[in-house]
XYZ file of C-alpha atoms in Angstrom:
601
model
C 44.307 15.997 -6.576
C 42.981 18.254 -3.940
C 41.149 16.382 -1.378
C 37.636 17.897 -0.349
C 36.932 19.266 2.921
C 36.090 17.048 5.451
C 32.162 17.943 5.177
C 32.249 16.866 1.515
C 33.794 13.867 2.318
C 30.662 13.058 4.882
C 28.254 14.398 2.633
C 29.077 12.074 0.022
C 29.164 9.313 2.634
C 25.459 9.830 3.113
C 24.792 9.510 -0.240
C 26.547 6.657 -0.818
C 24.354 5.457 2.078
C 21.346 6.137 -0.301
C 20.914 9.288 1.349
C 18.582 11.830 -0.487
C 16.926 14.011 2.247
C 17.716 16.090 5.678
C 15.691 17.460 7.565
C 17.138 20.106 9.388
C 17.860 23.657 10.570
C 21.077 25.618 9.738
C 23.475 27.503 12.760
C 27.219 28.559 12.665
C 28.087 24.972 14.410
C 27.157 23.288 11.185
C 28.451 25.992 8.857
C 30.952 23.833 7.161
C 28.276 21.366 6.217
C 26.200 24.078 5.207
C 28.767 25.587 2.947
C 29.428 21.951 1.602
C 25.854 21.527 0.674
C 25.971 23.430 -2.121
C 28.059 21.022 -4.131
C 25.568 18.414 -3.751
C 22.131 20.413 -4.321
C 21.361 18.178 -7.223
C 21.902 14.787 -5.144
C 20.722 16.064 -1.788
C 18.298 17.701 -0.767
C 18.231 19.395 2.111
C 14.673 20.457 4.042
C 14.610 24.025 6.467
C 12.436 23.175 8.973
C 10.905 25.751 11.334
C 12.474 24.117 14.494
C 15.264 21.216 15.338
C 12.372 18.939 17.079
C 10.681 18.827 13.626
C 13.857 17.960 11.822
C 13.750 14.922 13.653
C 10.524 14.237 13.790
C 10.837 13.962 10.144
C 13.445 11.778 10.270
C 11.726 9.746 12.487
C 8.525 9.436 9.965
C 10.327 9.360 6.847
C 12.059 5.692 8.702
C 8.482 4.479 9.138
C 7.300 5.274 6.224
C 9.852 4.312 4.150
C 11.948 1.733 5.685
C 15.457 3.645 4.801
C 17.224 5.922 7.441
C 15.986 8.880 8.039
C 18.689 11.830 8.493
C 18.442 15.073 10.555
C 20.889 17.622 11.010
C 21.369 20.497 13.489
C 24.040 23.074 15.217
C 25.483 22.778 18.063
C 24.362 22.750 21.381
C 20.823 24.316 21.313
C 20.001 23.118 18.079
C 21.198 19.477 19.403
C 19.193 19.616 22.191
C 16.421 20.512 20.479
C 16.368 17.246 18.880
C 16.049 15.155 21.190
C 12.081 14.885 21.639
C 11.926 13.120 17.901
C 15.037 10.774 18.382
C 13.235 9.524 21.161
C 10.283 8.793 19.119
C 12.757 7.018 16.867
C 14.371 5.357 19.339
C 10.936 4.067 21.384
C 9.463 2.840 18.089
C 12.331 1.239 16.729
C 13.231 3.272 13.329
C 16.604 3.899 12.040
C 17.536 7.745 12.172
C 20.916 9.453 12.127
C 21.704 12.799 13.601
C 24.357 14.878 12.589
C 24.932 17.817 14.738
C 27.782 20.099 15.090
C 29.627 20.982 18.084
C 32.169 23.642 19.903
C 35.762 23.335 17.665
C 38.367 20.718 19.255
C 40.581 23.680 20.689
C 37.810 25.022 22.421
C 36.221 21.727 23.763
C 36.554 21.344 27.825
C 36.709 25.024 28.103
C 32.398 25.924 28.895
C 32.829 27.934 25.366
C 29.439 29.442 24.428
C 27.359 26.602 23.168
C 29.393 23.816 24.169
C 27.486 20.955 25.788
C 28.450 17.714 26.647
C 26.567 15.984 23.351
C 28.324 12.626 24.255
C 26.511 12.742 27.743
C 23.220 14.210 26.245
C 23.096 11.637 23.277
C 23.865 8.572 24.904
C 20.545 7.372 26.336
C 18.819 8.160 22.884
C 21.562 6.271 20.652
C 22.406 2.842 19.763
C 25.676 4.751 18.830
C 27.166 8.084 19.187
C 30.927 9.366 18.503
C 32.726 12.426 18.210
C 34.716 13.071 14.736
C 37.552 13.728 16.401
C 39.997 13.921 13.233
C 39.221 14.220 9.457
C 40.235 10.045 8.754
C 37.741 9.355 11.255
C 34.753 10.663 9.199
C 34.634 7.533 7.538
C 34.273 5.342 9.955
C 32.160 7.396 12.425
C 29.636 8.132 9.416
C 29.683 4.026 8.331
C 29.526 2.712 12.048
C 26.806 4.951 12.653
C 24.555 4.242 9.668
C 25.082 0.006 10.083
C 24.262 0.521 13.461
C 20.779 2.610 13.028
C 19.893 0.093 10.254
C 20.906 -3.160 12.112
C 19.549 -2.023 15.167
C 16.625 -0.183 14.363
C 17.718 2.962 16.604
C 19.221 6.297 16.687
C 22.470 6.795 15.544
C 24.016 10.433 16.653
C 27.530 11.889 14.826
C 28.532 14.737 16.724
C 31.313 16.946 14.153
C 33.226 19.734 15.706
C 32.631 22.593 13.934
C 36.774 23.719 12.966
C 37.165 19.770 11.517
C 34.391 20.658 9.221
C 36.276 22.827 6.957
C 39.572 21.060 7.020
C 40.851 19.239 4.198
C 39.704 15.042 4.847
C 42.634 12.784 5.141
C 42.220 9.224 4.322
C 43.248 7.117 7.114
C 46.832 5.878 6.069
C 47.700 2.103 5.940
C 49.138 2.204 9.393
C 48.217 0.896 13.127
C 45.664 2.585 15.075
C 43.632 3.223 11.744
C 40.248 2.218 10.978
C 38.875 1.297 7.069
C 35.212 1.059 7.354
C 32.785 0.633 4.077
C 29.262 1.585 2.994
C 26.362 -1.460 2.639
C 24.164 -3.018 5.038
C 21.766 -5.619 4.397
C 19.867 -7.172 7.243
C 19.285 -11.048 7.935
C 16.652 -13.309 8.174
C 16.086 -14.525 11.405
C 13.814 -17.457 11.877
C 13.610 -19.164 15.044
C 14.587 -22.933 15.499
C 12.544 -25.722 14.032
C 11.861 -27.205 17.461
C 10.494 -24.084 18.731
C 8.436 -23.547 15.402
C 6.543 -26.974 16.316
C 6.107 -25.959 19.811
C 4.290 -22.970 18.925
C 2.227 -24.830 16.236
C 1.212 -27.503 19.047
C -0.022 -24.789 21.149
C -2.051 -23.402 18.458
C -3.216 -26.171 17.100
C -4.783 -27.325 20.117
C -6.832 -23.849 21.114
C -10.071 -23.643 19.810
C -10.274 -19.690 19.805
C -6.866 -18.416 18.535
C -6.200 -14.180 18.521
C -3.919 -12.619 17.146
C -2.748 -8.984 18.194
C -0.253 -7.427 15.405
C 2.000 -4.358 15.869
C 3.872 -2.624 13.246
C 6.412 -5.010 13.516
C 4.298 -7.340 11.259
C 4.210 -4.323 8.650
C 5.510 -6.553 6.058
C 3.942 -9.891 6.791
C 0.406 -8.982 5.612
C 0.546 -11.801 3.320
C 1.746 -14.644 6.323
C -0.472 -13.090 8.778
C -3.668 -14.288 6.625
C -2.442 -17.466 5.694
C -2.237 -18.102 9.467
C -4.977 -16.519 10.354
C -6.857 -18.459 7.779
C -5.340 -21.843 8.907
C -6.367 -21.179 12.418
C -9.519 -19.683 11.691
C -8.074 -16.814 14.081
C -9.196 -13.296 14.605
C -6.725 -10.283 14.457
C -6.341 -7.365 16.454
C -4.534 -4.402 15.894
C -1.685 -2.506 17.555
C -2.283 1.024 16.933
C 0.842 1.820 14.967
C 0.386 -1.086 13.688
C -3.449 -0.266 12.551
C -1.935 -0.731 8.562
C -0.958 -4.146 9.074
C -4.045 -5.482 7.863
C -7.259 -4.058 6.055
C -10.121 -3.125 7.905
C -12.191 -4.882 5.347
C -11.223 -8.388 6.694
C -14.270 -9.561 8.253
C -11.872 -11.009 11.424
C -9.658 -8.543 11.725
C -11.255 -6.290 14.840
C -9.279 -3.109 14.552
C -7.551 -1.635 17.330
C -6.616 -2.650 20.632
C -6.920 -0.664 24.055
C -8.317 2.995 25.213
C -8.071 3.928 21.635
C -10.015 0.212 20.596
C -12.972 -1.357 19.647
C -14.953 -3.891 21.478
C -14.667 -6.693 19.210
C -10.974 -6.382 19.716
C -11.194 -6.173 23.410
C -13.819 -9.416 23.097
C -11.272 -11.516 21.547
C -9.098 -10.945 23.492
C -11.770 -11.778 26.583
C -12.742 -14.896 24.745
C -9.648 -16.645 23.110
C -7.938 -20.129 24.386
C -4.743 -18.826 22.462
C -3.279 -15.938 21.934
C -0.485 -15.388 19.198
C 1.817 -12.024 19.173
C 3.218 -11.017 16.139
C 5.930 -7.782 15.994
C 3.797 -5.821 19.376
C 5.339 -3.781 22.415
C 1.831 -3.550 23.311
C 1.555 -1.885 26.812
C -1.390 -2.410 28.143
C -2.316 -5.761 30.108
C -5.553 -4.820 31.340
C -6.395 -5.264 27.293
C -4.878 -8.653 27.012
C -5.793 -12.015 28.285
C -5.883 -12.136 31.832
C -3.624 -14.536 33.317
C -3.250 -18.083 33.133
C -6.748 -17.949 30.668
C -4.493 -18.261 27.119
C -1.669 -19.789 26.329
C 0.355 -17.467 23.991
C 3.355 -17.192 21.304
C 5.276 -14.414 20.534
C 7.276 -13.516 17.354
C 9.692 -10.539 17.817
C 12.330 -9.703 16.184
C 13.799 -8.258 19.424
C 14.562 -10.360 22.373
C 14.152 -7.453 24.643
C 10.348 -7.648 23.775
C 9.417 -11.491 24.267
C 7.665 -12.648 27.001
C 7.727 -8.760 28.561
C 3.897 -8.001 28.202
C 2.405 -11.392 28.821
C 3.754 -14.552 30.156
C 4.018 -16.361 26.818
C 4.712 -20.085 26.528
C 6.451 -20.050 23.414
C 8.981 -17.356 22.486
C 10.150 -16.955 18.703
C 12.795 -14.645 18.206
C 12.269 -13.658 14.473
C 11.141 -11.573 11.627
C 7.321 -11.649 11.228
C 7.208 -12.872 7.736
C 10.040 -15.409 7.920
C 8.686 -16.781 10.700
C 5.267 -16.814 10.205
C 6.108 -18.490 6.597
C 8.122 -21.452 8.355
C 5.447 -21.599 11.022
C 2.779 -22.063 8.379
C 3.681 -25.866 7.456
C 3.109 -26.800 11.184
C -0.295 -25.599 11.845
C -3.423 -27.462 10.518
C -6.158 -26.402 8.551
C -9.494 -26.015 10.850
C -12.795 -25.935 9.646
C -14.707 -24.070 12.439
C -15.351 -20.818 11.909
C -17.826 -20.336 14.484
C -15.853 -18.055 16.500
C -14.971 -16.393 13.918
C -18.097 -15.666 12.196
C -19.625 -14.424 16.050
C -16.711 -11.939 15.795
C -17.553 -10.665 12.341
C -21.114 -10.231 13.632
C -20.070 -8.436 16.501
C -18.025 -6.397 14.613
C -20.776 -5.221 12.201
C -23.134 -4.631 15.381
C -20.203 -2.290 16.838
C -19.797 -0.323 13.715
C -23.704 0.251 13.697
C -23.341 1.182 17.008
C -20.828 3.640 16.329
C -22.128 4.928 13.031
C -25.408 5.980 15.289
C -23.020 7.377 17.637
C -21.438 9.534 15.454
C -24.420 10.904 14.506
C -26.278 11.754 17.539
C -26.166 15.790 17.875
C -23.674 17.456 19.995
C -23.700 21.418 19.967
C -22.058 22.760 17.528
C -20.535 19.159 15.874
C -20.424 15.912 17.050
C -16.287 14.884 16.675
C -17.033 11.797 15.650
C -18.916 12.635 12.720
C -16.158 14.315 10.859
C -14.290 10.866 11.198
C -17.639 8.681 10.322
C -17.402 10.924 7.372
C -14.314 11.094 6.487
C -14.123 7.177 6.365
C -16.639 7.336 3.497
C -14.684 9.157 1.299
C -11.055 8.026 2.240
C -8.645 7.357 -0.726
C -7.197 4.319 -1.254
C -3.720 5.407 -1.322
C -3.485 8.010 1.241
C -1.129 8.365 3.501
C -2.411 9.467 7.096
C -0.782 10.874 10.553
C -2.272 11.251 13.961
C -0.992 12.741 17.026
C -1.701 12.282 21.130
C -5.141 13.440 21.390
C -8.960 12.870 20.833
C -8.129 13.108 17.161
C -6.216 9.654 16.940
C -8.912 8.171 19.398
C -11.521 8.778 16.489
C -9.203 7.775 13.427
C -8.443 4.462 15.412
C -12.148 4.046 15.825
C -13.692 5.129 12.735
C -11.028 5.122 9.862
C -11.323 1.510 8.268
C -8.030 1.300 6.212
C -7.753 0.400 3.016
C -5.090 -1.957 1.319
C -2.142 0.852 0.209
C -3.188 3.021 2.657
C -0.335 4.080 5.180
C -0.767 5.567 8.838
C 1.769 6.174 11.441
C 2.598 8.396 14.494
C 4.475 8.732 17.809
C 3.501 5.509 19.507
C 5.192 4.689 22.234
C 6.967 8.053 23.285
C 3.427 9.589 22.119
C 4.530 12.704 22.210
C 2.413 15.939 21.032
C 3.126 17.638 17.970
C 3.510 14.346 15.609
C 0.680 14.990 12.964
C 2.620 18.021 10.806
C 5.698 16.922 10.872
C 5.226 13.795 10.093
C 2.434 14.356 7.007
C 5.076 16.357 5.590
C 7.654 13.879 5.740
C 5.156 11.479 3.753
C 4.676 14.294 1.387
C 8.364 14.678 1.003
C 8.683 10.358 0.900
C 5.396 10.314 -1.589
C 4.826 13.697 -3.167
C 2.027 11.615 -5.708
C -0.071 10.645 -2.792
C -2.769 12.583 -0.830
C -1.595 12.926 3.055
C -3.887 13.765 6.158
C -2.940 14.998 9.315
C -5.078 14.171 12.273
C -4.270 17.346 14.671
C -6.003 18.436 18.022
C -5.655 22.394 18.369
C -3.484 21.977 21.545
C -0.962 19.963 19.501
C -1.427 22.724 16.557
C -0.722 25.313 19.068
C 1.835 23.831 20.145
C 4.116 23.321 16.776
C 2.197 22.918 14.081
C 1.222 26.160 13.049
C 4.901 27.107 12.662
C 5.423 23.815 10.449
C 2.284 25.224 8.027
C 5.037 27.692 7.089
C 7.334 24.947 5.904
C 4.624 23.703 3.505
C 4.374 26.514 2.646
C 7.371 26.948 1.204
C 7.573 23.443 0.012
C 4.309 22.061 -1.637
C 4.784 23.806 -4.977
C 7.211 20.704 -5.633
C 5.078 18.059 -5.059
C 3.038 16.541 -7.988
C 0.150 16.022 -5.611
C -0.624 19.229 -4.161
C -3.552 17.434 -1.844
C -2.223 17.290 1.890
C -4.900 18.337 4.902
C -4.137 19.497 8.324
C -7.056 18.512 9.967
C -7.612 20.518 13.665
C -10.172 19.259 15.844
C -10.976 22.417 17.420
C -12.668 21.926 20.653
C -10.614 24.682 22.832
C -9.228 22.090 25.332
C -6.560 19.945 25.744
C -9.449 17.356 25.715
C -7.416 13.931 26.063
C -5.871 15.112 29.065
C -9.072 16.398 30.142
C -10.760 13.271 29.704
C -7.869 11.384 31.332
C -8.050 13.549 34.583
C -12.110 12.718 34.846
C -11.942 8.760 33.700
C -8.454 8.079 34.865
C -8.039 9.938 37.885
C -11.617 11.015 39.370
C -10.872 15.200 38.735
C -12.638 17.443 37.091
C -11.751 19.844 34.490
C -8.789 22.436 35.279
C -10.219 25.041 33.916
C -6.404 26.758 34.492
C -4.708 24.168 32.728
C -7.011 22.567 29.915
C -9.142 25.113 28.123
C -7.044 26.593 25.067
C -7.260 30.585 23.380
C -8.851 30.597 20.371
C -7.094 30.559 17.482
C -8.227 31.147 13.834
C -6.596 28.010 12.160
C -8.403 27.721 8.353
C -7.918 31.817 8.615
C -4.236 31.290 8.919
C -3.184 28.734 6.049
C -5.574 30.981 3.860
C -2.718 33.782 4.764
C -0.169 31.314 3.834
C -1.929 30.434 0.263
C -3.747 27.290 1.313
C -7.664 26.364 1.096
C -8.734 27.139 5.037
C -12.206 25.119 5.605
C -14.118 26.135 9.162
C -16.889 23.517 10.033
C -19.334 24.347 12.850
C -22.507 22.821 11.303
C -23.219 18.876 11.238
C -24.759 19.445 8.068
C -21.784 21.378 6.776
C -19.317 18.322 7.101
C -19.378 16.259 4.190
C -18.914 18.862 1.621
C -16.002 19.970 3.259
C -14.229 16.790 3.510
C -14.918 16.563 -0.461
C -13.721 19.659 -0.569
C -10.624 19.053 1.251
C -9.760 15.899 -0.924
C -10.316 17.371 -4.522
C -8.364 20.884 -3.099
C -5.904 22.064 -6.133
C -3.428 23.126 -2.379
C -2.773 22.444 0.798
C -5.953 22.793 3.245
C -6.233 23.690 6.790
C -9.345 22.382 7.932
C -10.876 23.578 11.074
C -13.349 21.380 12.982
C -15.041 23.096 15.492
C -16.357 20.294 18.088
C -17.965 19.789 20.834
C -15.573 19.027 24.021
C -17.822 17.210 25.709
C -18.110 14.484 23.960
C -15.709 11.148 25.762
C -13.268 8.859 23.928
C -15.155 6.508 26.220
C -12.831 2.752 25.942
C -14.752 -0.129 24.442
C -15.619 -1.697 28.236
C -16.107 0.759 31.023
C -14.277 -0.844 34.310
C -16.171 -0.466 37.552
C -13.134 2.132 38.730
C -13.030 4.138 35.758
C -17.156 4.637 36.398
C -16.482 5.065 39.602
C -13.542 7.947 39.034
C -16.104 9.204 36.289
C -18.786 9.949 38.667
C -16.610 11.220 41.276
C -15.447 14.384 38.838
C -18.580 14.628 37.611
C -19.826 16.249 40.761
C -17.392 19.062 40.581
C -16.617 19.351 37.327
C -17.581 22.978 36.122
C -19.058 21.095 32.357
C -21.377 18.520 34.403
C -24.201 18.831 32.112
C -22.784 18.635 29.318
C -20.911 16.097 29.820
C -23.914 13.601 31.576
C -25.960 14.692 28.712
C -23.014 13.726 25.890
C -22.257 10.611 27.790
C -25.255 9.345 28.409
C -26.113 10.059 24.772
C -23.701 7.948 23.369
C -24.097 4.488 26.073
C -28.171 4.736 25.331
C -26.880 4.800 21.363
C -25.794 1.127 22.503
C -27.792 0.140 24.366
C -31.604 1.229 22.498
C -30.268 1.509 18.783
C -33.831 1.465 17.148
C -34.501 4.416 19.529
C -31.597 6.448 19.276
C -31.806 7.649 15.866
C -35.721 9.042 17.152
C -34.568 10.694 20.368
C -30.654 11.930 20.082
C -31.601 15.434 19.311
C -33.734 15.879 22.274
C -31.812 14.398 24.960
């Protein structure tokens, strides 16, 4: 029997991995795979993507989303570098991907021949793992090494394939010395920490009388444990921001977000609580947690790179959330004091007042906030929604109160631009039957998304839900940086570097077939949002915004008022933005007034 090329033989690996999707971009360093492709168009589908970055940006989302590995594939040498930006999203959020990218052929190799780069160097930071096929018998092992390792590790896997060992016939590796015989299957433990350090943990908690809990996406799966502790404990919950899904928004206790992108409430708890209780968070930011020596805490991370990195924690448990939290449970008693609790769920409901009448102060032409007030309103239960690093996700963390079944993810840690499009379409790909919004700023659109539009477009016919919505806050500036430079480092606005050319965004997807919704009235915004959600196509809808309007964090810190004022005086927008600002503190501070006086201020 004739045995098939060498790219069969990989392609077929992947699907015995469960592979059914790559994202990716064709060039002659991949042609062999290319060519092989064909034979599996029934079992594999493979996605053109406008650039490499995308491909693995995809990748990247459909791992989150999902929980299998996600696969990209690209040439050699420029396309491989292209990559990189979304394996490092992979890699700083902790998702299994595998790139497979081609590379100069094995005669050629230490020669400088055109496109020849050293991948091993190039991939090595990014991956957990990353080899060379360096003869047709080691497909196997390369391609099963690599996928165990992006799955048991939770990281970036890279096979680099020289492009003349594509198209050779694959030899199984003979029953001899210096062979390797790999297999397909991985299926990942259940770590749970000791029982001694389980009771240490409960004795801790047990003993505070305000217990928080802050909950990253590594608790994705542990909705159920995180409320029966949270219950037991009478505990309040904040939220992570990629891990904002974790729990409903409904729950009276849990506070939302945490940090520049948070809520008071969750910034309170965290202020207020005797004990503080971690569960699957990289969280950055100390100046949002406890400050020191004020709570005792306990971590649960599946990760022992994580523990005790953020906070000095008492009590480390190195485990997955659920398992843990479930053997944890038995330890803890039951308290019947909700007082804290019930202050929390009353200071929640006075913030969302607060920034319901915020969102509805005028701003010329449109207050951002009020698309997302809005929005929130009419959000389906089941959608699916993607932000990026801008103004945009400041007002989805704020405003959008998820739903149980509703999804939302983006680039976290690396929080790079240009995550929105690429990852809605990868949830569009993952869950054709469910609606999908991306959460875009028009610097990010600029940037790369308007390119991706043209991959929906070619795409969307196929998916039994047609409803997906780039959303582009258009304010003309790169507006998070903006507001960065004036709160963060005292400047004003660069008005070389931040404001943006206009661009006609809803004018372009209607070129490409879609539903294109402009907004530049107040009054103009809710019909459009039902519009957007009952659309029969894809819908690019343009919100025109005011820029002056701050992502202002839920406490203002002496220094940040300070390095506020200070670009104030030179900044060329002054008036608008004292008149914006101070709009939106007096909406906190005189509520009964604001609602009389916002349009005239």
């Amino acid at each position: 029997m004739t045995q098939p090329t060498a790219s069969a033989f990989l392609l077929q690996r992947l699907l015995d991995w469960g592979v059914r999707r790559i994202y990716g971009y064709p060039g002659d360093g991949i042609n062999g795979l290319i060519g092989a492709l064909e034979g599996f168009k029934d079992e594999i589908e493979f996605v053109q993507v406008r650039h490499e970055e995308m491909a693995a940006f995809m990748a990247c989302a459909h791992a989150k989303f999902t929980g299998e590995v996600g696969v990209c594939m690209a040439t050699s040498g420029p396309g491989a570098i292209h990559l990189l930006n979304g394996l490092y999203d992979a890699k700083n959020d902790h998702v299994p991907v595998v790139a497979v990218v081609g590379q100069a052929a094995t005669t050629a190799l230490g020669g400088s021949y055109q496109q020849e780069v050293d991948l091993q160097t190039l991939f090595r930071d990014v991956s957990e793992y990353a080899a060379t096929i360096t003869s047709t018998a080691a497909t196997r092992h390369v391609v099963d090494r690599a996928f165990r390792t992006a799955a048991g590790l939770r990281g970036v896997a890279t096979v680099i394939f020289p492009k003349d060992l594509q198209e050779e016939r694959f030899t199984p590796p003979p029953a001899e010395h210096n062979t390797l015989h790999s297999g397909v299957g991985y299926a990942p433990p259940i770590v749970v920490p000791r029982e001694a350090d389980l009771r240490r943990a409960a004795e801790l908690l047990n003993d505070a009388d305000k217990v928080a809990i802050l909950a990253g996406a590594g608790a994705r799966h542990a909705a159920k444990e995180l409320i029966e502790v949270a219950d037991r404990l009478q505990a309040c919950c904040a939220k992570a921001l990629l891990g904002k899904d974790v729990l409903p928004d409904d729950l009276p206790w849990v506070t939302g977000t945490i940090g520049l992108l948070g809520t008071r409430p969750s910034s309170d708890i965290m202020r207020e609580c005797h004990a503080l209780l971690m569960v699957g968070t990289n969280f950055p930011y100390a100046e949002f947690l406890p400050k020191e020596g004020e709570a005792r805490a306990v971590q649960i991370d599946l990760d022992p790179r994580n523990l005790g990195l953020r906070y000095p924690v008492d009590v480390n448990l190195a485990g997955d959330a659920a398992a843990t939290l479930q053997a944890l449970l038995p330890h803890l008693r039951q308290k019947s004091d909700a007082t804290w609790r019930d202050a929390i769920a009353a200071n929640k409901a006075e913030w969302y007042e607060i920034e319901a009448r915020r969102a509805k102060i005028e701003a010329d032409p449109v207050n951002p906030m009020l698309y997302f007030y809005t929005l929130n309103e009419r959000l389906p239960a089941n959608a699916i929604l993607t932000g990026d690093a801008g103004t945009p996700t400041n007002w989805m963390a704020r405003f959008l109160m998820l739903r149980r079944g509703n999804k939302m993810s983006l680039s976290g840690s690396l929080a790079t631009m240009g995550s929105a499009v690429p990852y809605a379409i990868a949830a569009k790909f993952a869950f054709p039957d469910r609606p999908v919004i991306a959460f875009a700023g028009d610097g990010a659109m600029q940037m790369n998304g308007i390119n991706e539009l043209i991959t929906v477009y070619r795409y969307w016919k196929r998916w039994s839900d047609p409803r997906i919505v780039f959303f582009v806050l258009n304010n003309a500036d790169l507006n998070q940086v903006t507001w960065e430079q004036r709160i963060l480092g005292g400047a004003p606005r660069d008005m070389q570097t931040q404001p943006l050319p206009n661009f006609p965004y809803a004018a372009f997807g209607e070129s490409l077939g879609f539903l294109g919704i402009r907004v530049h009235e107040p009054d103009c915004v809710a019909d459009a949002w039902d519009r957007a959600l009952n659309a029969d196509r894809p819908v690019v809808f343009e919100a025109v915004a005011n820029e002056d309007v701050a992502t202002l964090p839920p406490h203002i810190t002496r220094e940040q008022a300070m390095h506020f004022l200070k670009a104030v005086r030179k900044d060329p927008d002054a008036a608008g933005v004292i008149k914006e600002s101070f709009k939106q503190v007096l909406s906190g501070v005189l509520p009964s007034a604001m609602s009389k006086k916002s349009g005239s201020l």
